[in-house]
Short mmCIF file of C-alpha atoms in Angstrom, two decimals:
data_model
loop_
_atom_site.label_atom_id
_atom_site.label_comp_id
_atom_site.label_asym_id
_atom_site.label_seq_id
_atom_site.Cartn_x
_atom_site.Cartn_y
_atom_site.Cartn_z
CA MET Q 28 -17.90 -3.80 -2.72
CA THR Q 29 -15.44 -5.76 -0.58
CA ALA Q 30 -11.93 -4.33 -0.62
CA GLU Q 31 -9.24 -6.50 -2.17
CA ALA Q 32 -7.24 -8.62 0.27
CA ILE Q 33 -3.49 -7.97 0.06
CA THR Q 34 -0.52 -9.87 1.43
CA VAL Q 35 2.84 -8.24 2.16
CA LEU Q 36 5.89 -10.50 2.44
CA GLY Q 37 8.72 -8.85 4.36
CA LEU Q 38 8.43 -6.31 7.15
CA GLY Q 39 11.56 -4.26 6.91
CA ASN Q 40 11.09 -0.50 6.85
CA LEU Q 41 9.62 -0.62 3.34
CA GLY Q 42 7.40 -3.64 3.96
CA ARG Q 43 5.86 -2.10 7.09
CA ALA Q 44 5.19 1.15 5.22
CA LEU Q 45 3.49 -0.78 2.39
CA ALA Q 46 1.30 -2.72 4.80
CA GLU Q 47 0.32 0.48 6.63
CA ALA Q 48 -0.58 2.23 3.36
CA PHE Q 49 -2.82 -0.64 2.26
CA SER Q 50 -4.48 -0.75 5.68
CA ARG Q 51 -5.14 3.00 5.60
CA GLY Q 52 -6.75 2.46 2.20
CA GLY Q 53 -9.26 0.06 3.71
CA HIS Q 54 -7.77 -3.22 2.52
CA PRO Q 55 -7.59 -6.33 4.69
CA VAL Q 56 -3.87 -7.02 4.96
CA THR Q 57 -1.99 -10.20 5.81
CA VAL Q 58 1.71 -9.98 6.58
CA TRP Q 59 4.57 -12.41 7.01
CA ASN Q 60 8.15 -11.93 8.11
CA ARG Q 61 10.79 -14.38 9.29
CA SER Q 62 10.85 -12.46 12.58
CA ALA Q 63 7.17 -12.26 13.53
CA GLY Q 64 7.87 -9.55 16.12
CA LYS Q 65 8.27 -7.00 13.34
CA ALA Q 66 4.50 -7.14 12.80
CA SER Q 67 3.87 -5.53 16.18
CA GLY Q 68 1.49 -2.58 15.94
CA LEU Q 69 0.29 -3.29 12.41
CA ALA Q 70 -3.42 -3.43 11.63
CA ALA Q 71 -2.95 -6.72 9.85
CA THR Q 72 -3.32 -10.47 10.17
CA VAL Q 73 0.04 -12.06 10.94
CA ALA Q 74 0.54 -15.32 9.04
CA ARG Q 75 2.59 -18.13 10.57
CA SER Q 76 4.28 -18.97 7.27
CA ALA Q 77 4.82 -17.57 3.80
CA PRO Q 78 2.49 -20.16 2.19
CA GLU Q 79 -0.26 -19.21 4.65
CA ALA Q 80 0.26 -15.52 3.90
CA VAL Q 81 0.13 -16.01 0.13
CA ALA Q 82 -2.98 -18.19 0.37
CA ALA Q 83 -4.82 -15.36 2.13
CA SER Q 84 -4.82 -12.89 -0.78
CA GLY Q 85 -5.01 -12.59 -4.53
CA LEU Q 86 -2.47 -9.74 -4.58
CA VAL Q 87 0.92 -10.49 -3.02
CA VAL Q 88 3.47 -7.71 -2.57
CA VAL Q 89 7.06 -8.79 -1.96
CA ALA Q 90 9.53 -6.50 -0.17
CA LEU Q 91 12.44 -8.65 0.96
CA LEU Q 92 16.18 -8.09 1.32
CA ASP Q 93 17.31 -9.11 -2.15
CA HIS Q 94 16.52 -11.28 -5.16
CA GLU Q 95 17.85 -14.45 -3.56
CA ALA Q 96 15.68 -13.95 -0.47
CA ALA Q 97 12.61 -13.35 -2.65
CA HIS Q 98 13.27 -16.46 -4.70
CA GLN Q 99 13.87 -18.59 -1.60
CA VAL Q 100 10.60 -17.48 -0.02
CA LEU Q 101 8.47 -17.83 -3.14
CA ARG Q 102 9.78 -21.11 -4.54
CA ASP Q 103 8.08 -23.18 -1.84
CA VAL Q 104 4.74 -21.35 -2.15
CA ASP Q 105 1.72 -22.14 -4.31
CA VAL Q 106 1.30 -18.94 -6.36
CA ARG Q 107 -1.21 -20.23 -8.92
CA GLY Q 108 -3.70 -17.52 -9.81
CA LYS Q 109 -1.89 -14.90 -7.75
CA ALA Q 110 -0.79 -11.42 -8.80
CA LEU Q 111 2.82 -10.98 -7.61
CA VAL Q 112 4.22 -7.47 -7.21
CA ASN Q 113 7.92 -7.62 -6.39
CA LEU Q 114 9.41 -4.43 -4.94
CA THR Q 115 12.66 -6.12 -3.95
CA SER Q 116 15.80 -4.51 -5.37
CA GLY Q 117 17.73 -6.46 -7.98
CA THR Q 118 19.10 -6.49 -11.49
CA PRO Q 119 17.05 -6.58 -14.70
CA ASP Q 120 17.97 -10.25 -15.14
CA ASP Q 121 16.82 -10.98 -11.57
CA ALA Q 122 13.40 -9.55 -12.40
CA ARG Q 123 13.14 -11.48 -15.66
CA ASP Q 124 14.15 -14.67 -13.84
CA LEU Q 125 11.34 -14.30 -11.31
CA ALA Q 126 8.89 -13.33 -14.05
CA ARG Q 127 9.68 -16.57 -15.90
CA TRP Q 128 9.33 -18.54 -12.67
CA ALA Q 129 5.97 -16.89 -11.93
CA ASP Q 130 4.69 -17.64 -15.43
CA GLU Q 131 5.75 -21.28 -15.12
CA HIS Q 132 3.85 -21.49 -11.82
CA GLY Q 133 0.64 -19.84 -13.01
CA ALA Q 134 1.07 -16.36 -11.54
CA GLU Q 135 1.08 -12.86 -13.02
CA TYR Q 136 4.25 -10.87 -12.26
CA LEU Q 137 4.91 -7.15 -11.93
CA HIS Q 138 8.26 -5.74 -10.87
CA GLY Q 139 8.66 -2.33 -9.25
CA ALA Q 140 11.34 0.07 -8.06
CA VAL Q 141 10.52 2.45 -5.24
CA TYR Q 142 11.72 6.05 -5.05
CA ALA Q 143 10.70 7.10 -1.56
CA VAL Q 144 11.76 6.89 2.04
CA PRO Q 145 9.42 4.59 3.98
CA GLN Q 146 7.64 7.41 5.81
CA THR Q 147 6.52 8.95 2.50
CA ILE Q 148 4.95 5.75 1.09
CA GLY Q 149 1.34 6.55 0.24
CA THR Q 150 1.98 10.26 -0.34
CA ASP Q 151 2.77 12.38 -3.39
CA ALA Q 152 6.42 12.24 -2.34
CA SER Q 153 6.48 8.52 -3.17
CA SER Q 154 7.06 7.35 -6.74
CA ILE Q 155 7.19 3.76 -8.02
CA ILE Q 156 8.01 2.55 -11.51
CA TYR Q 157 6.69 -0.80 -12.70
CA SER Q 158 7.13 -3.22 -15.58
CA GLY Q 159 5.74 -6.64 -16.31
CA SER Q 160 2.06 -7.62 -16.25
CA ALA Q 161 -0.09 -4.75 -17.51
CA GLU Q 162 -3.13 -6.36 -15.90
CA VAL Q 163 -1.53 -6.28 -12.44
CA ALA Q 164 -0.31 -2.72 -13.01
CA GLU Q 165 -3.93 -1.64 -13.38
CA ARG Q 166 -4.84 -2.73 -9.84
CA LYS Q 167 -6.30 0.32 -8.12
CA SER Q 168 -4.79 -0.72 -4.80
CA LEU Q 169 -1.28 0.02 -6.08
CA THR Q 170 -2.15 3.70 -6.42
CA LEU Q 171 -2.31 3.82 -2.62
CA LEU Q 172 1.47 3.55 -2.50
CA GLY Q 173 2.22 6.75 -4.42
CA LYS Q 174 2.68 8.00 -7.96
CA MET Q 175 3.15 5.14 -10.40
CA THR Q 176 4.61 4.84 -13.88
CA TYR Q 177 4.20 1.73 -16.01
CA LEU Q 178 7.13 1.08 -18.37
CA GLY Q 179 5.95 -1.89 -20.40
CA ALA Q 180 5.69 -5.67 -20.48
CA ASP Q 181 9.40 -6.51 -20.04
CA ALA Q 182 9.65 -7.36 -16.34
CA GLY Q 183 13.30 -6.28 -16.27
CA ARG Q 184 12.69 -2.81 -17.63
CA ALA Q 185 11.89 -1.16 -14.28
CA SER Q 186 15.12 -2.56 -12.85
CA GLY Q 187 16.96 -1.30 -15.93
CA TYR Q 188 15.76 2.19 -15.12
CA ASP Q 189 16.48 1.62 -11.44
CA VAL Q 190 20.14 0.62 -11.77
CA ALA Q 191 20.75 3.56 -14.12
CA ILE Q 192 19.05 6.02 -11.77
CA LEU Q 193 20.87 4.68 -8.72
CA ALA Q 194 24.21 4.78 -10.55
CA GLY Q 195 23.56 8.46 -11.23
CA MET Q 196 22.55 9.01 -7.62
CA TYR Q 197 25.66 7.41 -6.16
CA GLY Q 198 27.85 9.24 -8.66
CA LEU Q 199 26.25 12.47 -7.49
CA LEU Q 200 26.71 11.55 -3.82
CA GLY Q 201 30.34 10.64 -4.47
CA GLY Q 202 30.83 14.02 -6.11
CA PHE Q 203 29.16 15.76 -3.17
CA LEU Q 204 31.37 14.00 -0.63
CA HIS Q 205 34.47 14.95 -2.62
CA ALA Q 206 33.24 18.55 -2.84
CA ALA Q 207 32.76 18.52 0.93
CA ALA Q 208 36.30 17.23 1.45
CA LEU Q 209 37.70 19.94 -0.85
CA ALA Q 210 35.69 22.59 0.99
CA ARG Q 211 37.02 21.45 4.36
CA ALA Q 212 40.57 21.42 3.00
CA ASN Q 213 40.10 25.10 2.19
CA GLY Q 214 38.46 26.06 5.48
CA ILE Q 215 35.01 26.36 3.89
CA GLY Q 216 31.96 25.15 5.78
CA VAL Q 217 30.11 22.43 3.85
CA ALA Q 218 26.81 24.04 4.86
CA ASP Q 219 28.05 27.27 3.23
CA LEU Q 220 29.11 25.44 0.07
CA THR Q 221 25.98 23.33 -0.43
CA PRO Q 222 23.50 26.05 -1.55
CA LEU Q 223 25.91 27.21 -4.27
CA LEU Q 224 26.61 23.65 -5.34
CA ALA Q 225 22.90 22.76 -5.45
CA SER Q 226 22.17 25.89 -7.50
CA TRP Q 227 24.87 25.02 -10.02
CA LEU Q 228 23.70 21.42 -10.32
CA THR Q 229 20.14 22.65 -10.95
CA ASP Q 230 21.46 24.95 -13.68
CA LEU Q 231 23.09 21.94 -15.34
CA GLN Q 232 19.75 20.28 -16.08
CA PRO Q 233 19.40 21.73 -19.61
CA ALA Q 234 22.89 20.43 -20.42
CA LEU Q 235 21.87 16.93 -19.32
CA THR Q 236 18.81 17.12 -21.58
CA THR Q 237 21.05 18.12 -24.49
CA PHE Q 238 23.54 15.35 -23.73
CA ALA Q 239 20.72 12.80 -23.55
CA ALA Q 240 19.47 13.74 -27.01
CA GLU Q 241 23.01 13.55 -28.40
CA ILE Q 242 23.60 10.11 -26.87
CA ASP Q 243 20.28 8.70 -28.13
CA ALA Q 244 21.06 9.99 -31.63
CA SER Q 245 24.79 9.08 -31.44
CA THR Q 246 25.47 12.55 -32.84
CA TYR Q 247 28.06 14.64 -31.03
CA ASP Q 248 28.67 17.62 -33.31
CA ASN Q 249 27.79 20.24 -30.67
CA ALA Q 250 31.15 21.36 -29.33
CA GLU Q 251 29.80 23.91 -26.85
CA SER Q 252 31.17 21.67 -24.11
CA SER Q 253 33.89 19.80 -25.96
CA LEU Q 254 35.85 16.79 -24.84
CA ALA Q 255 39.17 18.65 -25.17
CA MET Q 256 37.94 21.54 -23.03
CA ASN Q 257 36.69 19.21 -20.33
CA GLN Q 258 39.87 17.15 -20.48
CA SER Q 259 41.82 20.27 -19.57
CA GLY Q 260 39.37 21.19 -16.83
CA LEU Q 261 39.48 17.72 -15.32
CA ALA Q 262 43.28 17.70 -15.34
CA THR Q 263 43.33 20.98 -13.41
CA LEU Q 264 40.75 19.74 -10.91
CA ILE Q 265 42.61 16.46 -10.36
CA ARG Q 266 45.86 18.33 -9.79
CA ALA Q 267 44.18 20.69 -7.31
CA ALA Q 268 42.56 17.84 -5.40
CA ARG Q 269 45.83 15.97 -5.07
CA ALA Q 270 47.65 19.11 -3.96
CA GLN Q 271 45.11 19.55 -1.16
CA GLY Q 272 45.42 15.94 -0.03
CA VAL Q 273 41.95 14.82 -1.18
CA PRO Q 274 42.35 12.93 -4.47
CA PHE Q 275 39.27 11.13 -5.78
CA ALA Q 276 39.37 8.08 -8.04
CA GLY Q 277 35.98 9.06 -9.44
CA LEU Q 278 37.51 12.09 -11.14
CA ASP Q 279 40.33 9.97 -12.57
CA ALA Q 280 37.75 7.55 -13.94
CA VAL Q 281 35.77 10.33 -15.67
CA LYS Q 282 38.96 11.75 -17.16
CA ALA Q 283 39.90 8.30 -18.45
CA LEU Q 284 36.59 8.16 -20.35
CA VAL Q 285 37.30 11.58 -21.86
CA ASP Q 286 40.94 10.73 -22.64
CA ARG Q 287 39.90 7.68 -24.64
CA GLN Q 288 37.76 9.79 -26.96
CA VAL Q 289 40.34 12.59 -27.29
CA ASP Q 290 43.02 10.02 -28.11
CA ALA Q 291 40.73 8.75 -30.88
CA GLY Q 292 40.68 12.23 -32.43
CA ARG Q 293 37.28 13.28 -31.10
CA GLY Q 294 38.46 16.15 -28.90
CA GLN Q 295 36.32 18.81 -30.59
CA GLU Q 296 33.11 16.82 -30.23
CA SER Q 297 30.62 17.06 -27.36
CA LEU Q 298 31.48 15.81 -23.90
CA ALA Q 299 28.46 13.50 -24.22
CA ARG Q 300 30.55 11.32 -26.54
CA ALA Q 301 32.46 10.06 -23.48
CA VAL Q 302 29.58 7.62 -23.00
CA GLU Q 303 30.97 5.66 -25.95
CA SER Q 304 34.06 4.89 -23.87
CA PHE Q 305 31.97 2.46 -21.85
CA GLY Q 306 31.61 0.31 -24.95
CA VAL Q 307 27.88 -0.13 -24.34
CA ALA Q 308 25.68 -0.42 -27.43
CA SER Q 309 23.46 2.65 -27.52
CA GLN Q 310 20.89 1.26 -29.92
CA GLY Q 311 17.94 -0.90 -28.89
CA LEU Q 312 16.34 -1.56 -25.52
CA ALA Q 313 16.97 -4.16 -22.85
CA GLY Q 314 15.14 -7.39 -23.53
CA GLY Q 315 14.35 -6.32 -27.09
CA GLN Q 316 11.33 -4.35 -25.95
CA GLN Q 317 10.22 -1.05 -27.41
CA GLU Q 318 9.49 1.66 -24.89
CA ASP Q 319 5.88 1.53 -23.77
CA ARG Q 320 4.42 3.98 -21.27
CA HIS Q 321 0.95 4.98 -20.21
#
C-alpha cells in the first residue's frame, strides 16, 4: 500500500524535525518555508509556494511561528478536502478560530501541542496532545511523531491544556532561578543545591494531587497545609530574600493570593483555596465540552 503523502509548512527547528520523522517513516514529504534554504539536507520535495505544497498532500502539518503566521499562510490556500494538523503555538481561541476557518473552507482540523525538544521528535521522549477532528487524530502517520493523547472534539482544548502546563513550567523555572540567586547570595553552588531541590519538588507530587482534587471539588476542609501557615512561611521567605538583596515579585504575587483568602476568614482552610483568588470559575470546561479522552 502506498504511504500517505504529507506536507509540512514551516521549517524551523520543529518543522524540520517533523519532516524528518515522516520521511524516516517512509512517507513522501513535501515541505515549504518562506526561506527555501532551510530545506537543505531534507529528504523531501521542496515546494515553491504554500499553495503548491498543500496541493501535494492530503495531510498538511503546520509548524509556523505563531497563530497570525499560520492564518496568513493558510488563508490564500485551497484546503478543500485536506486534513490540517496545526502544531503552531497559540491560545485556545486561536485554535478555535482556525478550526472554524477550516470548516468553512472544507477542511478537517486538528490542533496539537508538542512536549519535546526537536531532536526527540519521533521517539518515546516526544509527547503531543491533540484536540479537534477525531478522524484526523486517528491517522497512523501521526504516531510517528511520538506519544499522542487525544483530548476531544473542541479544537481549543489542547491549547487550554498547553497554556496551563506552560504557565506551571515557567512558574517552576522562575522559582528555580530565584532559588539559584538565593543560593549564590549564601555562597552555595547552584549545582550543589539542585539535587536537593529536585528531590523536594518530586516529594511534593502527592500534595499537588491532593490540591487538584480539592480544587476540582471546591472543597478545602483539609488544613494539613493551611493558608494561615503558608502565609507566615511566605512572609518569612520574602523577608529573607529582601535581606539578601534578591527579592522576587513572584513570591509577593503568591502571598497576595493567600492574603486575599486569609482576609476573607479562610485561614484555616487548605492552601489550595488560593486558586479562588484568581476569580476563575472552577466549574465547567472551556468551550462547553465535556472531557473526552481515548
